[in-house]
Amino acid sequence: MAEIQQKADSGGKGGKKRAKKMSTKIDMTPMVDLAFLLLTFFMLTTTFSKPTVMQVTMPVKPDPKDPEPPAIKASNAFTILMGENNKVYYYDGLLSSDTKPELKLSNYGPDGIRKELLQRRSNKDLVVLIKPDDKAQYKNMVDILDEMNITGQKKYALVDISKADEDLIKSSGL
Protein backbone atom coordinates (compact mmCIF):
# COMPACT_ATOMS: atom_id res chain seq x y z
CA MET A 1 0.00 0.00 0.00
CA ALA A 2 1.15 3.45 -0.69
CA GLU A 3 1.27 5.88 2.07
CA ILE A 4 2.49 9.36 2.64
CA GLN A 5 4.19 10.16 5.88
CA GLN A 6 4.12 13.65 7.13
CA LYS A 7 6.56 14.93 9.63
CA ALA A 8 4.98 16.78 12.44
CA ASP A 9 5.85 20.41 12.93
CA SER A 10 8.59 20.91 15.46
CA GLY A 11 6.46 23.50 17.17
CA GLY A 12 7.98 25.96 19.48
CA LYS A 13 11.35 27.71 19.10
CA GLY A 14 12.23 29.91 16.24
CA GLY A 15 9.67 31.52 14.27
CA LYS A 16 10.76 30.18 10.97
CA LYS A 17 8.30 28.03 9.31
CA ARG A 18 9.78 25.11 7.57
CA ALA A 19 8.28 23.35 4.62
CA LYS A 20 6.76 20.11 5.48
CA LYS A 21 8.82 17.16 4.35
CA MET A 22 6.83 14.46 2.75
CA SER A 23 8.20 11.06 2.02
CA THR A 24 6.47 8.58 -0.17
CA LYS A 25 6.73 4.92 0.45
CA ILE A 26 5.14 2.37 -1.80
CA ASP A 27 4.74 -1.11 -0.45
CA MET A 28 5.57 -3.45 -3.32
CA THR A 29 4.74 -6.66 -1.48
CA PRO A 30 1.19 -7.19 -2.85
CA MET A 31 2.35 -6.55 -6.42
CA VAL A 32 5.19 -9.06 -6.09
CA ASP A 33 2.78 -11.56 -4.53
CA LEU A 34 0.39 -11.13 -7.45
CA ALA A 35 3.21 -11.51 -9.99
CA PHE A 36 4.39 -14.77 -8.44
CA LEU A 37 0.82 -16.02 -8.13
CA LEU A 38 0.23 -15.40 -11.85
CA LEU A 39 3.58 -16.92 -12.75
CA THR A 40 2.78 -20.04 -10.74
CA PHE A 41 -0.70 -20.24 -12.26
CA PHE A 42 0.59 -20.09 -15.85
CA MET A 43 3.37 -22.57 -15.16
CA LEU A 44 0.96 -25.12 -13.74
CA THR A 45 -1.79 -24.71 -16.31
CA THR A 46 0.35 -24.57 -19.44
CA THR A 47 0.63 -27.72 -21.52
CA PHE A 48 3.83 -28.10 -23.37
CA SER A 49 3.62 -28.68 -27.07
CA LYS A 50 3.67 -32.33 -27.87
CA PRO A 51 5.98 -33.41 -30.65
CA THR A 52 4.15 -34.52 -33.74
CA VAL A 53 5.88 -37.52 -35.14
CA MET A 54 4.80 -40.12 -37.56
CA GLN A 55 4.71 -43.60 -36.18
CA VAL A 56 6.62 -46.05 -38.30
CA THR A 57 6.11 -49.72 -37.75
CA MET A 58 9.25 -51.62 -38.48
CA PRO A 59 9.02 -55.21 -39.70
CA VAL A 60 10.03 -57.95 -37.34
CA LYS A 61 13.11 -59.95 -38.07
CA PRO A 62 12.04 -63.05 -39.95
CA ASP A 63 12.62 -66.39 -38.35
CA PRO A 64 14.56 -68.78 -40.61
CA LYS A 65 11.96 -71.46 -39.91
CA ASP A 66 9.11 -69.28 -41.18
CA PRO A 67 7.96 -69.86 -44.73
CA GLU A 68 8.83 -67.29 -47.37
CA PRO A 69 6.32 -64.40 -47.37
CA PRO A 70 4.04 -64.36 -50.39
CA ALA A 71 5.21 -62.31 -53.32
CA ILE A 72 3.43 -59.09 -54.22
CA LYS A 73 1.16 -59.33 -57.21
CA ALA A 74 2.04 -56.94 -59.98
CA SER A 75 -1.55 -55.70 -60.04
CA ASN A 76 -1.25 -54.64 -56.39
CA ALA A 77 2.12 -52.91 -56.69
CA PHE A 78 2.73 -49.21 -57.18
CA THR A 79 6.35 -48.15 -57.41
CA ILE A 80 7.65 -44.67 -56.67
CA LEU A 81 11.17 -43.80 -57.76
CA MET A 82 12.79 -40.76 -56.19
CA GLY A 83 15.46 -39.23 -58.34
CA GLU A 84 17.81 -36.29 -58.19
CA ASN A 85 16.70 -32.68 -58.67
CA ASN A 86 13.45 -33.24 -56.76
CA LYS A 87 12.05 -35.53 -59.43
CA VAL A 88 9.66 -38.32 -58.61
CA TYR A 89 8.70 -41.07 -61.05
CA TYR A 90 6.12 -43.77 -60.70
CA TYR A 91 4.78 -46.79 -62.47
CA ASP A 92 2.16 -49.43 -61.86
CA GLY A 93 3.24 -52.97 -61.29
CA LEU A 94 6.62 -54.50 -60.84
CA LEU A 95 9.67 -54.22 -62.99
CA SER A 96 10.87 -57.50 -64.42
CA SER A 97 13.03 -58.61 -67.27
CA ASP A 98 10.09 -59.38 -69.55
CA THR A 99 7.83 -56.41 -68.70
CA LYS A 100 8.84 -52.81 -68.90
CA PRO A 101 6.23 -50.56 -67.25
CA GLU A 102 5.42 -47.08 -68.46
CA LEU A 103 7.36 -44.61 -66.34
CA LYS A 104 5.65 -41.30 -65.54
CA LEU A 105 7.02 -38.11 -64.05
CA SER A 106 5.23 -36.39 -61.19
CA ASN A 107 5.92 -33.94 -58.39
CA TYR A 108 5.59 -33.84 -54.62
CA GLY A 109 2.63 -31.44 -54.64
CA PRO A 110 -1.05 -32.21 -54.06
CA ASP A 111 -1.66 -32.51 -57.80
CA GLY A 112 1.29 -34.84 -58.22
CA ILE A 113 1.97 -38.07 -56.42
CA ARG A 114 -0.83 -37.51 -53.91
CA LYS A 115 -3.40 -37.46 -56.69
CA GLU A 116 -2.03 -40.72 -58.08
CA LEU A 117 -2.14 -42.35 -54.65
CA LEU A 118 -5.70 -41.21 -54.06
CA GLN A 119 -6.79 -42.64 -57.42
CA ARG A 120 -5.49 -46.06 -56.33
CA ARG A 121 -7.13 -45.89 -52.93
CA SER A 122 -9.88 -48.31 -53.92
CA ASN A 123 -7.38 -51.17 -54.15
CA LYS A 124 -7.19 -52.40 -50.55
CA ASP A 125 -4.24 -54.71 -51.29
CA LEU A 126 -2.12 -51.98 -52.84
CA VAL A 127 1.51 -51.96 -51.73
CA VAL A 128 3.57 -48.89 -52.48
CA LEU A 129 7.25 -49.49 -53.04
CA ILE A 130 9.30 -46.38 -52.40
CA LYS A 131 12.72 -46.49 -53.99
CA PRO A 132 14.94 -43.49 -53.29
CA ASP A 133 17.94 -42.90 -55.50
CA ASP A 134 21.31 -42.23 -53.92
CA LYS A 135 21.03 -38.62 -55.08
CA ALA A 136 17.51 -38.12 -53.71
CA GLN A 137 17.17 -35.56 -50.96
CA TYR A 138 16.13 -36.35 -47.42
CA LYS A 139 13.40 -33.70 -47.64
CA ASN A 140 11.82 -35.61 -50.50
CA MET A 141 11.82 -38.81 -48.46
CA VAL A 142 10.01 -37.01 -45.66
CA ASP A 143 7.55 -35.60 -48.21
CA ILE A 144 6.79 -39.06 -49.59
CA LEU A 145 6.26 -40.46 -46.09
CA ASP A 146 3.95 -37.52 -45.38
CA GLU A 147 2.01 -38.33 -48.55
CA MET A 148 1.61 -41.93 -47.34
CA ASN A 149 0.19 -40.59 -44.10
CA ILE A 150 -2.06 -38.02 -45.80
CA THR A 151 -3.50 -40.50 -48.27
CA GLY A 152 -3.97 -43.15 -45.59
CA GLN A 153 -1.77 -45.66 -47.36
CA LYS A 154 -1.27 -48.51 -44.90
CA LYS A 155 1.09 -50.75 -46.84
CA TYR A 156 4.30 -49.27 -48.11
CA ALA A 157 7.91 -50.24 -48.03
CA LEU A 158 11.22 -48.49 -48.46
CA VAL A 159 13.25 -50.50 -50.93
CA ASP A 160 16.68 -49.95 -52.41
CA ILE A 161 16.56 -48.83 -55.99
CA SER A 162 17.72 -51.47 -58.42
CA LYS A 163 19.99 -51.08 -61.41
CA ALA A 164 17.02 -51.87 -63.66
CA ASP A 165 15.05 -48.98 -62.13
CA GLU A 166 17.96 -46.59 -62.69
CA ASP A 167 18.23 -47.76 -66.28
CA LEU A 168 14.48 -47.26 -66.70
CA ILE A 169 14.82 -43.64 -65.55
CA LYS A 170 17.75 -43.01 -67.88
CA SER A 171 16.08 -44.62 -70.87
CA SER A 172 12.76 -42.82 -70.33
CA GLY A 173 14.22 -39.40 -71.11
CA LEU A 174 12.06 -37.71 -68.45
mmCIF file of C-alpha atoms in Angstrom:
data_model
loop_
_atom_site.group_PDB
_atom_site.id
_atom_site.type_symbol
_atom_site.label_atom_id
_atom_site.label_comp_id
_atom_site.label_asym_id
_atom_site.label_seq_id
_atom_site.Cartn_x
_atom_site.Cartn_y
_atom_site.Cartn_z
ATOM 1 C CA MET A 1 0.000 0.000 0.000
ATOM 2 C CA ALA A 2 1.155 3.454 -0.694
ATOM 3 C CA GLU A 3 1.268 5.877 2.074
ATOM 4 C CA ILE A 4 2.486 9.361 2.636
ATOM 5 C CA GLN A 5 4.189 10.160 5.875
ATOM 6 C CA GLN A 6 4.125 13.651 7.132
ATOM 7 C CA LYS A 7 6.564 14.934 9.631
ATOM 8 C CA ALA A 8 4.982 16.780 12.440
ATOM 9 C CA ASP A 9 5.848 20.411 12.934
ATOM 10 C CA SER A 10 8.591 20.905 15.459
ATOM 11 C CA GLY A 11 6.458 23.499 17.167
ATOM 12 C CA GLY A 12 7.984 25.955 19.484
ATOM 13 C CA LYS A 13 11.354 27.712 19.098
ATOM 14 C CA GLY A 14 12.233 29.907 16.244
ATOM 15 C CA GLY A 15 9.667 31.524 14.267
ATOM 16 C CA LYS A 16 10.756 30.184 10.975
ATOM 17 C CA LYS A 17 8.299 28.029 9.312
ATOM 18 C CA ARG A 18 9.779 25.114 7.569
ATOM 19 C CA ALA A 19 8.283 23.354 4.623
ATOM 20 C CA LYS A 20 6.758 20.110 5.481
ATOM 21 C CA LYS A 21 8.823 17.157 4.346
ATOM 22 C CA MET A 22 6.829 14.460 2.751
ATOM 23 C CA SER A 23 8.200 11.057 2.025
ATOM 24 C CA THR A 24 6.471 8.583 -0.171
ATOM 25 C CA LYS A 25 6.729 4.921 0.446
ATOM 26 C CA ILE A 26 5.137 2.373 -1.800
ATOM 27 C CA ASP A 27 4.740 -1.107 -0.450
ATOM 28 C CA MET A 28 5.569 -3.451 -3.316
ATOM 29 C CA THR A 29 4.741 -6.661 -1.479
ATOM 30 C CA PRO A 30 1.194 -7.187 -2.853
ATOM 31 C CA MET A 31 2.353 -6.552 -6.419
ATOM 32 C CA VAL A 32 5.186 -9.056 -6.088
ATOM 33 C CA ASP A 33 2.780 -11.564 -4.531
ATOM 34 C CA LEU A 34 0.393 -11.128 -7.448
ATOM 35 C CA ALA A 35 3.208 -11.511 -9.990
ATOM 36 C CA PHE A 36 4.388 -14.770 -8.444
ATOM 37 C CA LEU A 37 0.817 -16.016 -8.135
ATOM 38 C CA LEU A 38 0.230 -15.402 -11.855
ATOM 39 C CA LEU A 39 3.577 -16.921 -12.751
ATOM 40 C CA THR A 40 2.782 -20.044 -10.745
ATOM 41 C CA PHE A 41 -0.699 -20.241 -12.260
ATOM 42 C CA PHE A 42 0.592 -20.094 -15.848
ATOM 43 C CA MET A 43 3.370 -22.566 -15.157
ATOM 44 C CA LEU A 44 0.958 -25.121 -13.738
ATOM 45 C CA THR A 45 -1.794 -24.710 -16.313
ATOM 46 C CA THR A 46 0.348 -24.573 -19.442
ATOM 47 C CA THR A 47 0.627 -27.716 -21.519
ATOM 48 C CA PHE A 48 3.830 -28.102 -23.373
ATOM 49 C CA SER A 49 3.622 -28.685 -27.073
ATOM 50 C CA LYS A 50 3.674 -32.327 -27.867
ATOM 51 C CA PRO A 51 5.984 -33.414 -30.651
ATOM 52 C CA THR A 52 4.151 -34.525 -33.744
ATOM 53 C CA VAL A 53 5.880 -37.520 -35.137
ATOM 54 C CA MET A 54 4.798 -40.120 -37.559
ATOM 55 C CA GLN A 55 4.709 -43.601 -36.182
ATOM 56 C CA VAL A 56 6.621 -46.048 -38.303
ATOM 57 C CA THR A 57 6.110 -49.723 -37.749
ATOM 58 C CA MET A 58 9.248 -51.623 -38.483
ATOM 59 C CA PRO A 59 9.022 -55.207 -39.696
ATOM 60 C CA VAL A 60 10.033 -57.952 -37.339
ATOM 61 C CA LYS A 61 13.111 -59.945 -38.068
ATOM 62 C CA PRO A 62 12.041 -63.053 -39.952
ATOM 63 C CA ASP A 63 12.620 -66.392 -38.348
ATOM 64 C CA PRO A 64 14.563 -68.782 -40.606
ATOM 65 C CA LYS A 65 11.961 -71.457 -39.915
ATOM 66 C CA ASP A 66 9.110 -69.283 -41.181
ATOM 67 C CA PRO A 67 7.957 -69.857 -44.727
ATOM 68 C CA GLU A 68 8.825 -67.294 -47.370
ATOM 69 C CA PRO A 69 6.324 -64.401 -47.370
ATOM 70 C CA PRO A 70 4.037 -64.359 -50.386
ATOM 71 C CA ALA A 71 5.209 -62.305 -53.318
ATOM 72 C CA ILE A 72 3.435 -59.091 -54.220
ATOM 73 C CA LYS A 73 1.165 -59.328 -57.206
ATOM 74 C CA ALA A 74 2.036 -56.940 -59.977
ATOM 75 C CA SER A 75 -1.553 -55.699 -60.043
ATOM 76 C CA ASN A 76 -1.247 -54.639 -56.392
ATOM 77 C CA ALA A 77 2.118 -52.906 -56.688
ATOM 78 C CA PHE A 78 2.731 -49.209 -57.179
ATOM 79 C CA THR A 79 6.350 -48.147 -57.410
ATOM 80 C CA ILE A 80 7.649 -44.670 -56.667
ATOM 81 C CA LEU A 81 11.174 -43.796 -57.759
ATOM 82 C CA MET A 82 12.790 -40.756 -56.186
ATOM 83 C CA GLY A 83 15.462 -39.227 -58.339
ATOM 84 C CA GLU A 84 17.811 -36.294 -58.189
ATOM 85 C CA ASN A 85 16.705 -32.675 -58.673
ATOM 86 C CA ASN A 86 13.447 -33.241 -56.757
ATOM 87 C CA LYS A 87 12.045 -35.532 -59.425
ATOM 88 C CA VAL A 88 9.660 -38.322 -58.607
ATOM 89 C CA TYR A 89 8.698 -41.067 -61.048
ATOM 90 C CA TYR A 90 6.123 -43.773 -60.697
ATOM 91 C CA TYR A 91 4.777 -46.789 -62.471
ATOM 92 C CA ASP A 92 2.157 -49.426 -61.860
ATOM 93 C CA GLY A 93 3.240 -52.967 -61.293
ATOM 94 C CA LEU A 94 6.619 -54.497 -60.840
ATOM 95 C CA LEU A 95 9.668 -54.219 -62.990
ATOM 96 C CA SER A 96 10.866 -57.502 -64.420
ATOM 97 C CA SER A 97 13.027 -58.613 -67.266
ATOM 98 C CA ASP A 98 10.088 -59.375 -69.555
ATOM 99 C CA THR A 99 7.830 -56.410 -68.697
ATOM 100 C CA LYS A 100 8.838 -52.806 -68.898
ATOM 101 C CA PRO A 101 6.225 -50.563 -67.253
ATOM 102 C CA GLU A 102 5.420 -47.084 -68.456
ATOM 103 C CA LEU A 103 7.362 -44.610 -66.336
ATOM 104 C CA LYS A 104 5.655 -41.303 -65.542
ATOM 105 C CA LEU A 105 7.020 -38.113 -64.047
ATOM 106 C CA SER A 106 5.229 -36.394 -61.195
ATOM 107 C CA ASN A 107 5.920 -33.936 -58.392
ATOM 108 C CA TYR A 108 5.591 -33.837 -54.619
ATOM 109 C CA GLY A 109 2.630 -31.444 -54.639
ATOM 110 C CA PRO A 110 -1.045 -32.214 -54.057
ATOM 111 C CA ASP A 111 -1.662 -32.513 -57.801
ATOM 112 C CA GLY A 112 1.287 -34.837 -58.217
ATOM 113 C CA ILE A 113 1.974 -38.071 -56.421
ATOM 114 C CA ARG A 114 -0.829 -37.515 -53.906
ATOM 115 C CA LYS A 115 -3.395 -37.457 -56.686
ATOM 116 C CA GLU A 116 -2.030 -40.724 -58.079
ATOM 117 C CA LEU A 117 -2.136 -42.355 -54.655
ATOM 118 C CA LEU A 118 -5.705 -41.211 -54.062
ATOM 119 C CA GLN A 119 -6.787 -42.639 -57.425
ATOM 120 C CA ARG A 120 -5.489 -46.059 -56.330
ATOM 121 C CA ARG A 121 -7.132 -45.886 -52.925
ATOM 122 C CA SER A 122 -9.884 -48.314 -53.921
ATOM 123 C CA ASN A 123 -7.376 -51.169 -54.152
ATOM 124 C CA LYS A 124 -7.185 -52.400 -50.548
ATOM 125 C CA ASP A 125 -4.245 -54.710 -51.289
ATOM 126 C CA LEU A 126 -2.117 -51.982 -52.845
ATOM 127 C CA VAL A 127 1.510 -51.963 -51.728
ATOM 128 C CA VAL A 128 3.570 -48.886 -52.483
ATOM 129 C CA LEU A 129 7.250 -49.492 -53.041
ATOM 130 C CA ILE A 130 9.303 -46.380 -52.397
ATOM 131 C CA LYS A 131 12.717 -46.492 -53.990
ATOM 132 C CA PRO A 132 14.945 -43.495 -53.294
ATOM 133 C CA ASP A 133 17.939 -42.896 -55.504
ATOM 134 C CA ASP A 134 21.314 -42.227 -53.923
ATOM 135 C CA LYS A 135 21.029 -38.619 -55.085
ATOM 136 C CA ALA A 136 17.514 -38.122 -53.710
ATOM 137 C CA GLN A 137 17.174 -35.561 -50.959
ATOM 138 C CA TYR A 138 16.133 -36.350 -47.421
ATOM 139 C CA LYS A 139 13.400 -33.702 -47.642
ATOM 140 C CA ASN A 140 11.816 -35.613 -50.500
ATOM 141 C CA MET A 141 11.818 -38.813 -48.456
ATOM 142 C CA VAL A 142 10.015 -37.012 -45.656
ATOM 143 C CA ASP A 143 7.552 -35.604 -48.210
ATOM 144 C CA ILE A 144 6.785 -39.059 -49.585
ATOM 145 C CA LEU A 145 6.258 -40.458 -46.090
ATOM 146 C CA ASP A 146 3.953 -37.523 -45.380
ATOM 147 C CA GLU A 147 2.008 -38.332 -48.548
ATOM 148 C CA MET A 148 1.607 -41.929 -47.338
ATOM 149 C CA ASN A 149 0.195 -40.592 -44.101
ATOM 150 C CA ILE A 150 -2.064 -38.024 -45.801
ATOM 151 C CA THR A 151 -3.502 -40.499 -48.269
ATOM 152 C CA GLY A 152 -3.968 -43.154 -45.588
ATOM 153 C CA GLN A 153 -1.768 -45.661 -47.357
ATOM 154 C CA LYS A 154 -1.267 -48.512 -44.901
ATOM 155 C CA LYS A 155 1.092 -50.747 -46.842
ATOM 156 C CA TYR A 156 4.299 -49.269 -48.110
ATOM 157 C CA ALA A 157 7.914 -50.242 -48.032
ATOM 158 C CA LEU A 158 11.217 -48.491 -48.463
ATOM 159 C CA VAL A 159 13.245 -50.501 -50.933
ATOM 160 C CA ASP A 160 16.676 -49.952 -52.413
ATOM 161 C CA ILE A 161 16.564 -48.826 -55.987
ATOM 162 C CA SER A 162 17.724 -51.472 -58.418
ATOM 163 C CA LYS A 163 19.986 -51.076 -61.408
ATOM 164 C CA ALA A 164 17.018 -51.871 -63.662
ATOM 165 C CA ASP A 165 15.055 -48.981 -62.130
ATOM 166 C CA GLU A 166 17.956 -46.590 -62.686
ATOM 167 C CA ASP A 167 18.232 -47.763 -66.284
ATOM 168 C CA LEU A 168 14.484 -47.261 -66.699
ATOM 169 C CA ILE A 169 14.819 -43.636 -65.550
ATOM 170 C CA LYS A 170 17.753 -43.011 -67.884
ATOM 171 C CA SER A 171 16.076 -44.616 -70.872
ATOM 172 C CA SER A 172 12.759 -42.817 -70.335
ATOM 173 C CA GLY A 173 14.222 -39.404 -71.111
ATOM 174 C CA LEU A 174 12.063 -37.713 -68.451
#
